[in-house]
């Protein structure tokens, strides 16, 4: 059998819990040294897919393969310890009686003492934790525990490492700081990483590629820019941020909306739906007339409700607007027309 070009391949993987389908014919690949973020709402099957990859659950259909070796198929599940993958769950699961150094060293006891120490200290340095090598988990902050847990998962040099909502327990500035440190460490280690998250901003900041998931299905994969600017569906668009959806009338490859005309190549004439990002609207003296119904300050931007007749949309602008009549146009790269299903 020829080796796969991917370090981890999901091929039409399905997992059911009685009548409920948690993962529905999901296909996804992870290349060597690549960071893929699996993005979707809570309960969509993201963590289940990680558990299947780690060998903690059997698949009901499909296959999971790593570099030409079958890890899971119906009736067969390679044991977690023999799969060559690492996983870090939200609670980190550090051994409380072991120091940071000992936690990282736990999975590489087969190495001689000198090589083991070199490997552990190298990982601690990658994650800026060398000064905390002798600290026990209860002495570490949440961000520090997380970095130790990831270093421990990387120590045996797995073909792939999976992180389940790695930054969900951190807040504000600390979250950003820890994410940057972890990302730098993973890049330095040339790790192949599958990250589960429900945070679109986090996914787009981290990932080489996104995999958008909803109701157990992979809707779309690609770079953050591709998925954001060219979503395959309204559901996929909404996974990456707020999206206005308004009626459109398609004719001859163009869609007329209450807020202007959009290109609609390849769509049949008739009723459609226009997906318009809030930042797509801009003031334009030659644009379509609209009414500013409300304005709210949101720090880096203002959230503005625009109304035409019975159609209401959200505009996001760095500047405030006064209530009343305005004219707006739509930045076409931040909008897309879909057929009405």
mmCIF file of N, CA and C in Angstrom, residues 252-336:
data_model
loop_
_atom_site.group_PDB
_atom_site.id
_atom_site.type_symbol
_atom_site.label_atom_id
_atom_site.label_comp_id
_atom_site.label_asym_id
_atom_site.label_seq_id
_atom_site.Cartn_x
_atom_site.Cartn_y
_atom_site.Cartn_z
ATOM 1 N N UNK A 252 -30.184 37.048 -15.055
ATOM 2 C CA UNK A 252 -29.052 37.219 -15.973
ATOM 3 C C UNK A 252 -27.723 37.378 -15.237
ATOM 4 N N UNK A 253 -27.528 36.595 -14.158
ATOM 5 C CA UNK A 253 -26.250 36.609 -13.453
ATOM 6 C C UNK A 253 -26.076 37.749 -12.475
ATOM 7 N N UNK A 254 -27.153 38.489 -12.200
ATOM 8 C CA UNK A 254 -27.095 39.577 -11.224
ATOM 9 C C UNK A 254 -28.233 39.417 -10.225
ATOM 10 N N UNK A 255 -27.975 39.867 -8.985
ATOM 11 C CA UNK A 255 -28.978 39.745 -7.932
ATOM 12 C C UNK A 255 -29.324 41.131 -7.396
ATOM 13 N N UNK A 256 -30.594 41.469 -7.472
ATOM 14 C CA UNK A 256 -31.049 42.748 -6.937
ATOM 15 C C UNK A 256 -31.497 42.556 -5.490
ATOM 16 N N UNK A 257 -30.977 43.434 -4.614
ATOM 17 C CA UNK A 257 -31.353 43.402 -3.197
ATOM 18 C C UNK A 257 -31.817 44.792 -2.785
ATOM 19 N N UNK A 258 -32.356 44.888 -1.587
ATOM 20 C CA UNK A 258 -32.798 46.185 -1.067
ATOM 21 C C UNK A 258 -31.642 47.157 -0.912
ATOM 22 N N UNK A 259 -30.407 46.645 -0.875
ATOM 23 C CA UNK A 259 -29.243 47.491 -0.632
ATOM 24 C C UNK A 259 -28.312 47.578 -1.837
ATOM 25 N N UNK A 260 -28.783 47.162 -3.000
ATOM 26 C CA UNK A 260 -27.958 47.268 -4.188
ATOM 27 C C UNK A 260 -27.899 45.967 -4.967
ATOM 28 N N UNK A 261 -27.110 45.987 -6.043
ATOM 29 C CA UNK A 261 -27.002 44.850 -6.959
ATOM 30 C C UNK A 261 -25.693 44.115 -6.720
ATOM 31 N N UNK A 262 -25.755 42.776 -6.715
ATOM 32 C CA UNK A 262 -24.577 41.933 -6.513
ATOM 33 C C UNK A 262 -24.442 40.959 -7.672
ATOM 34 N N UNK A 263 -23.207 40.584 -7.964
ATOM 35 C CA UNK A 263 -22.952 39.576 -8.986
ATOM 36 C C UNK A 263 -23.424 38.216 -8.490
ATOM 37 N N UNK A 264 -24.051 37.457 -9.378
ATOM 38 C CA UNK A 264 -24.543 36.119 -9.023
ATOM 39 C C UNK A 264 -24.254 35.154 -10.165
ATOM 40 N N UNK A 265 -22.973 34.949 -10.513
ATOM 41 C CA UNK A 265 -22.631 34.099 -11.659
ATOM 42 C C UNK A 265 -23.065 32.656 -11.451
ATOM 43 N N UNK A 266 -23.636 32.073 -12.486
ATOM 44 C CA UNK A 266 -23.992 30.658 -12.435
ATOM 45 C C UNK A 266 -25.313 30.345 -11.761
ATOM 46 N N UNK A 267 -25.971 31.337 -11.172
ATOM 47 C CA UNK A 267 -27.247 31.075 -10.507
ATOM 48 C C UNK A 267 -28.402 31.194 -11.489
ATOM 49 N N UNK A 268 -29.371 30.320 -11.335
ATOM 50 C CA UNK A 268 -30.570 30.384 -12.163
ATOM 51 C C UNK A 268 -31.396 31.615 -11.808
ATOM 52 N N UNK A 269 -32.126 32.130 -12.782
ATOM 53 C CA UNK A 269 -33.021 33.247 -12.516
ATOM 54 C C UNK A 269 -34.079 32.838 -11.504
ATOM 55 N N UNK A 270 -34.450 33.795 -10.656
ATOM 56 C CA UNK A 270 -35.478 33.527 -9.656
ATOM 57 C C UNK A 270 -35.066 34.055 -8.295
ATOM 58 N N UNK A 271 -35.696 33.535 -7.270
ATOM 59 C CA UNK A 271 -35.447 34.012 -5.917
ATOM 60 C C UNK A 271 -34.113 33.476 -5.394
ATOM 61 N N UNK A 272 -33.404 34.334 -4.685
ATOM 62 C CA UNK A 272 -32.151 33.940 -4.052
ATOM 63 C C UNK A 272 -32.024 34.560 -2.682
ATOM 64 N N UNK A 273 -30.888 34.310 -2.052
ATOM 65 C CA UNK A 273 -30.580 34.900 -0.754
ATOM 66 C C UNK A 273 -29.185 35.506 -0.834
ATOM 67 N N UNK A 274 -29.058 36.741 -0.396
ATOM 68 C CA UNK A 274 -27.764 37.419 -0.378
ATOM 69 C C UNK A 274 -27.196 37.382 1.034
ATOM 70 N N UNK A 275 -25.968 36.872 1.164
ATOM 71 C CA UNK A 275 -25.235 36.903 2.421
ATOM 72 C C UNK A 275 -24.302 38.101 2.372
ATOM 73 N N UNK A 276 -24.454 39.035 3.312
ATOM 74 C CA UNK A 276 -23.673 40.266 3.309
ATOM 75 C C UNK A 276 -23.037 40.441 4.687
ATOM 76 N N UNK A 277 -21.699 40.514 4.721
ATOM 77 C CA UNK A 277 -21.006 40.747 5.987
ATOM 78 C C UNK A 277 -21.294 42.167 6.491
ATOM 79 N N UNK A 278 -21.359 42.372 7.795
ATOM 80 C CA UNK A 278 -21.626 43.721 8.319
ATOM 81 C C UNK A 278 -20.622 44.769 7.853
ATOM 82 N N UNK A 279 -19.365 44.364 7.643
ATOM 83 C CA UNK A 279 -18.347 45.329 7.214
ATOM 84 C C UNK A 279 -18.395 45.588 5.712
ATOM 85 N N UNK A 280 -19.307 44.915 4.990
ATOM 86 C CA UNK A 280 -19.402 45.105 3.538
ATOM 87 C C UNK A 280 -20.050 46.444 3.170
ATOM 88 N N UNK A 281 -20.862 46.989 4.079
ATOM 89 C CA UNK A 281 -21.554 48.236 3.770
ATOM 90 C C UNK A 281 -20.601 49.432 3.903
ATOM 91 N N UNK A 282 -20.732 50.376 2.988
ATOM 92 C CA UNK A 282 -19.948 51.603 3.063
ATOM 93 C C UNK A 282 -20.802 52.759 2.564
ATOM 94 N N UNK A 283 -20.557 53.937 3.127
ATOM 95 C CA UNK A 283 -21.279 55.129 2.692
ATOM 96 C C UNK A 283 -20.866 55.471 1.259
ATOM 97 N N UNK A 284 -21.859 55.780 0.435
ATOM 98 C CA UNK A 284 -21.591 56.046 -0.980
ATOM 99 C C UNK A 284 -22.679 56.987 -1.489
ATOM 100 N N UNK A 285 -22.313 58.225 -1.878
ATOM 101 C CA UNK A 285 -23.347 59.171 -2.342
ATOM 102 C C UNK A 285 -24.123 58.665 -3.550
ATOM 103 N N UNK A 286 -23.561 57.704 -4.274
ATOM 104 C CA UNK A 286 -24.241 57.124 -5.430
ATOM 105 C C UNK A 286 -24.883 55.777 -5.113
ATOM 106 N N UNK A 287 -24.889 55.427 -3.836
ATOM 107 C CA UNK A 287 -25.398 54.124 -3.439
ATOM 108 C C UNK A 287 -26.904 54.097 -3.250
ATOM 109 N N UNK A 288 -27.382 53.004 -2.680
ATOM 110 C CA UNK A 288 -28.818 52.803 -2.469
ATOM 111 C C UNK A 288 -29.274 53.539 -1.203
ATOM 112 N N UNK A 289 -30.472 54.136 -1.215
ATOM 113 C CA UNK A 289 -30.973 54.825 -0.018
ATOM 114 C C UNK A 289 -31.344 53.839 1.084
ATOM 115 N N UNK A 290 -31.006 54.188 2.311
ATOM 116 C CA UNK A 290 -31.331 53.362 3.471
ATOM 117 C C UNK A 290 -31.533 54.279 4.667
ATOM 118 N N UNK A 291 -32.035 53.713 5.743
ATOM 119 C CA UNK A 291 -32.298 54.471 6.962
ATOM 120 C C UNK A 291 -31.451 53.900 8.097
ATOM 121 N N UNK A 292 -30.751 54.786 8.816
ATOM 122 C CA UNK A 292 -30.031 54.365 10.019
ATOM 123 C C UNK A 292 -31.029 54.322 11.166
ATOM 124 N N UNK A 293 -31.321 53.122 11.662
ATOM 125 C CA UNK A 293 -32.326 52.958 12.709
ATOM 126 C C UNK A 293 -31.735 53.022 14.107
ATOM 127 N N UNK A 294 -30.490 52.540 14.266
ATOM 128 C CA UNK A 294 -29.858 52.582 15.587
ATOM 129 C C UNK A 294 -28.352 52.495 15.427
ATOM 130 N N UNK A 295 -27.637 53.030 16.412
ATOM 131 C CA UNK A 295 -26.177 53.010 16.421
ATOM 132 C C UNK A 295 -25.716 52.632 17.822
ATOM 133 N N UNK A 296 -24.786 51.656 17.912
ATOM 134 C CA UNK A 296 -24.247 51.222 19.202
ATOM 135 C C UNK A 296 -22.732 51.196 19.125
ATOM 136 N N UNK A 297 -22.091 51.723 20.161
ATOM 137 C CA UNK A 297 -20.633 51.745 20.218
ATOM 138 C C UNK A 297 -20.122 50.382 20.672
ATOM 139 N N UNK A 298 -19.128 49.814 19.951
ATOM 140 C CA UNK A 298 -18.603 48.487 20.277
ATOM 141 C C UNK A 298 -17.082 48.493 20.376
ATOM 142 N N UNK A 299 -16.510 49.613 20.814
ATOM 143 C CA UNK A 299 -15.067 49.681 20.994
ATOM 144 C C UNK A 299 -14.366 50.042 19.702
ATOM 145 N N UNK A 300 -13.874 49.015 18.989
ATOM 146 C CA UNK A 300 -13.143 49.263 17.746
ATOM 147 C C UNK A 300 -14.061 49.620 16.588
ATOM 148 N N UNK A 301 -15.370 49.470 16.775
ATOM 149 C CA UNK A 301 -16.303 49.757 15.689
ATOM 150 C C UNK A 301 -17.641 50.204 16.254
ATOM 151 N N UNK A 302 -18.527 50.594 15.365
ATOM 152 C CA UNK A 302 -19.908 50.906 15.716
ATOM 153 C C UNK A 302 -20.817 49.909 15.002
ATOM 154 N N UNK A 303 -21.806 49.398 15.714
ATOM 155 C CA UNK A 303 -22.797 48.485 15.147
ATOM 156 C C UNK A 303 -24.021 49.311 14.761
ATOM 157 N N UNK A 304 -24.352 49.308 13.482
ATOM 158 C CA UNK A 304 -25.381 50.196 12.947
ATOM 159 C C UNK A 304 -26.461 49.367 12.260
ATOM 160 N N UNK A 305 -27.707 49.584 12.649
ATOM 161 C CA UNK A 305 -28.827 48.903 11.993
ATOM 162 C C UNK A 305 -29.321 49.750 10.832
ATOM 163 N N UNK A 306 -29.312 49.153 9.632
ATOM 164 C CA UNK A 306 -29.805 49.801 8.420
ATOM 165 C C UNK A 306 -31.137 49.180 8.021
ATOM 166 N N UNK A 307 -32.065 50.016 7.565
ATOM 167 C CA UNK A 307 -33.392 49.527 7.195
ATOM 168 C C UNK A 307 -33.790 50.089 5.830
ATOM 169 N N UNK A 308 -34.319 49.199 4.990
ATOM 170 C CA UNK A 308 -35.000 49.591 3.757
ATOM 171 C C UNK A 308 -36.321 48.830 3.734
ATOM 172 N N UNK A 309 -37.432 49.546 3.863
ATOM 173 C CA UNK A 309 -38.725 48.874 3.918
ATOM 174 C C UNK A 309 -38.786 47.938 5.109
ATOM 175 N N UNK A 310 -39.064 46.659 4.848
ATOM 176 C CA UNK A 310 -39.107 45.683 5.943
ATOM 177 C C UNK A 310 -37.835 44.846 6.029
ATOM 178 N N UNK A 311 -36.787 45.271 5.317
ATOM 179 C CA UNK A 311 -35.511 44.558 5.337
ATOM 180 C C UNK A 311 -34.546 45.299 6.259
ATOM 181 N N UNK A 312 -33.991 44.585 7.234
ATOM 182 C CA UNK A 312 -33.102 45.175 8.233
ATOM 183 C C UNK A 312 -31.765 44.437 8.206
ATOM 184 N N UNK A 313 -30.661 45.171 8.227
ATOM 185 C CA UNK A 313 -29.336 44.560 8.224
ATOM 186 C C UNK A 313 -28.442 45.255 9.249
ATOM 187 N N UNK A 314 -27.322 44.623 9.529
ATOM 188 C CA UNK A 314 -26.334 45.167 10.458
ATOM 189 C C UNK A 314 -25.123 45.656 9.669
ATOM 190 N N UNK A 315 -24.721 46.894 9.902
ATOM 191 C CA UNK A 315 -23.523 47.478 9.308
ATOM 192 C C UNK A 315 -22.487 47.651 10.401
ATOM 193 N N UNK A 316 -21.223 47.396 10.109
ATOM 194 C CA UNK A 316 -20.139 47.615 11.075
ATOM 195 C C UNK A 316 -19.205 48.677 10.492
ATOM 196 N N UNK A 317 -18.987 49.735 11.260
ATOM 197 C CA UNK A 317 -18.203 50.863 10.752
ATOM 198 C C UNK A 317 -17.279 51.392 11.844
ATOM 199 N N UNK A 318 -16.057 51.833 11.477
ATOM 200 C CA UNK A 318 -15.179 52.435 12.482
ATOM 201 C C UNK A 318 -15.702 53.778 12.960
ATOM 202 N N UNK A 319 -16.574 54.408 12.180
ATOM 203 C CA UNK A 319 -17.111 55.723 12.534
ATOM 204 C C UNK A 319 -18.594 55.613 12.864
ATOM 205 N N UNK A 320 -19.045 56.505 13.718
ATOM 206 C CA UNK A 320 -20.453 56.544 14.062
ATOM 207 C C UNK A 320 -21.247 57.240 12.956
ATOM 208 N N UNK A 321 -22.546 56.997 12.918
ATOM 209 C CA UNK A 321 -23.453 57.672 11.994
ATOM 210 C C UNK A 321 -24.615 58.240 12.785
ATOM 211 N N UNK A 322 -25.210 59.295 12.251
ATOM 212 C CA UNK A 322 -26.417 59.851 12.849
ATOM 213 C C UNK A 322 -27.627 59.092 12.325
ATOM 214 N N UNK A 323 -28.652 59.008 13.147
ATOM 215 C CA UNK A 323 -29.874 58.365 12.692
ATOM 216 C C UNK A 323 -30.508 59.182 11.584
ATOM 217 N N UNK A 324 -31.060 58.464 10.618
ATOM 218 C CA UNK A 324 -31.685 59.145 9.489
ATOM 219 C C UNK A 324 -31.268 58.547 8.168
ATOM 220 N N UNK A 325 -31.491 59.290 7.100
ATOM 221 C CA UNK A 325 -31.271 58.779 5.745
ATOM 222 C C UNK A 325 -29.790 58.786 5.382
ATOM 223 N N UNK A 326 -29.342 57.704 4.726
ATOM 224 C CA UNK A 326 -27.980 57.588 4.197
ATOM 225 C C UNK A 326 -28.064 56.877 2.848
ATOM 226 N N UNK A 327 -26.937 56.872 2.150
ATOM 227 C CA UNK A 327 -26.826 56.057 0.944
ATOM 228 C C UNK A 327 -25.640 55.115 1.125
ATOM 229 N N UNK A 328 -25.833 53.853 0.796
ATOM 230 C CA UNK A 328 -24.784 52.861 1.004
ATOM 231 C C UNK A 328 -24.614 51.994 -0.239
ATOM 232 N N UNK A 329 -23.416 51.447 -0.379
ATOM 233 C CA UNK A 329 -23.149 50.418 -1.381
ATOM 234 C C UNK A 329 -22.507 49.229 -0.666
ATOM 235 N N UNK A 330 -22.325 48.138 -1.401
ATOM 236 C CA UNK A 330 -21.826 46.891 -0.819
ATOM 237 C C UNK A 330 -20.492 46.537 -1.441
ATOM 238 N N UNK A 331 -19.489 46.272 -0.606
ATOM 239 C CA UNK A 331 -18.206 45.763 -1.081
ATOM 240 C C UNK A 331 -18.430 44.324 -1.555
ATOM 241 N N UNK A 332 -18.306 44.056 -2.856
ATOM 242 C CA UNK A 332 -18.721 42.745 -3.386
ATOM 243 C C UNK A 332 -17.901 41.564 -2.876
ATOM 244 N N UNK A 333 -16.644 41.783 -2.450
ATOM 245 C CA UNK A 333 -15.850 40.644 -1.973
ATOM 246 C C UNK A 333 -16.341 40.141 -0.616
ATOM 247 N N UNK A 334 -17.182 40.921 0.053
ATOM 248 C CA UNK A 334 -17.689 40.535 1.366
ATOM 249 C C UNK A 334 -19.177 40.208 1.328
ATOM 250 N N UNK A 335 -19.622 39.765 0.172
ATOM 251 C CA UNK A 335 -21.007 39.355 -0.005
ATOM 252 C C UNK A 335 -21.058 38.226 -1.024
ATOM 253 N N UNK A 336 -22.094 37.408 -0.936
ATOM 254 C CA UNK A 336 -22.255 36.314 -1.892
ATOM 255 C C UNK A 336 -23.722 35.944 -1.979
#
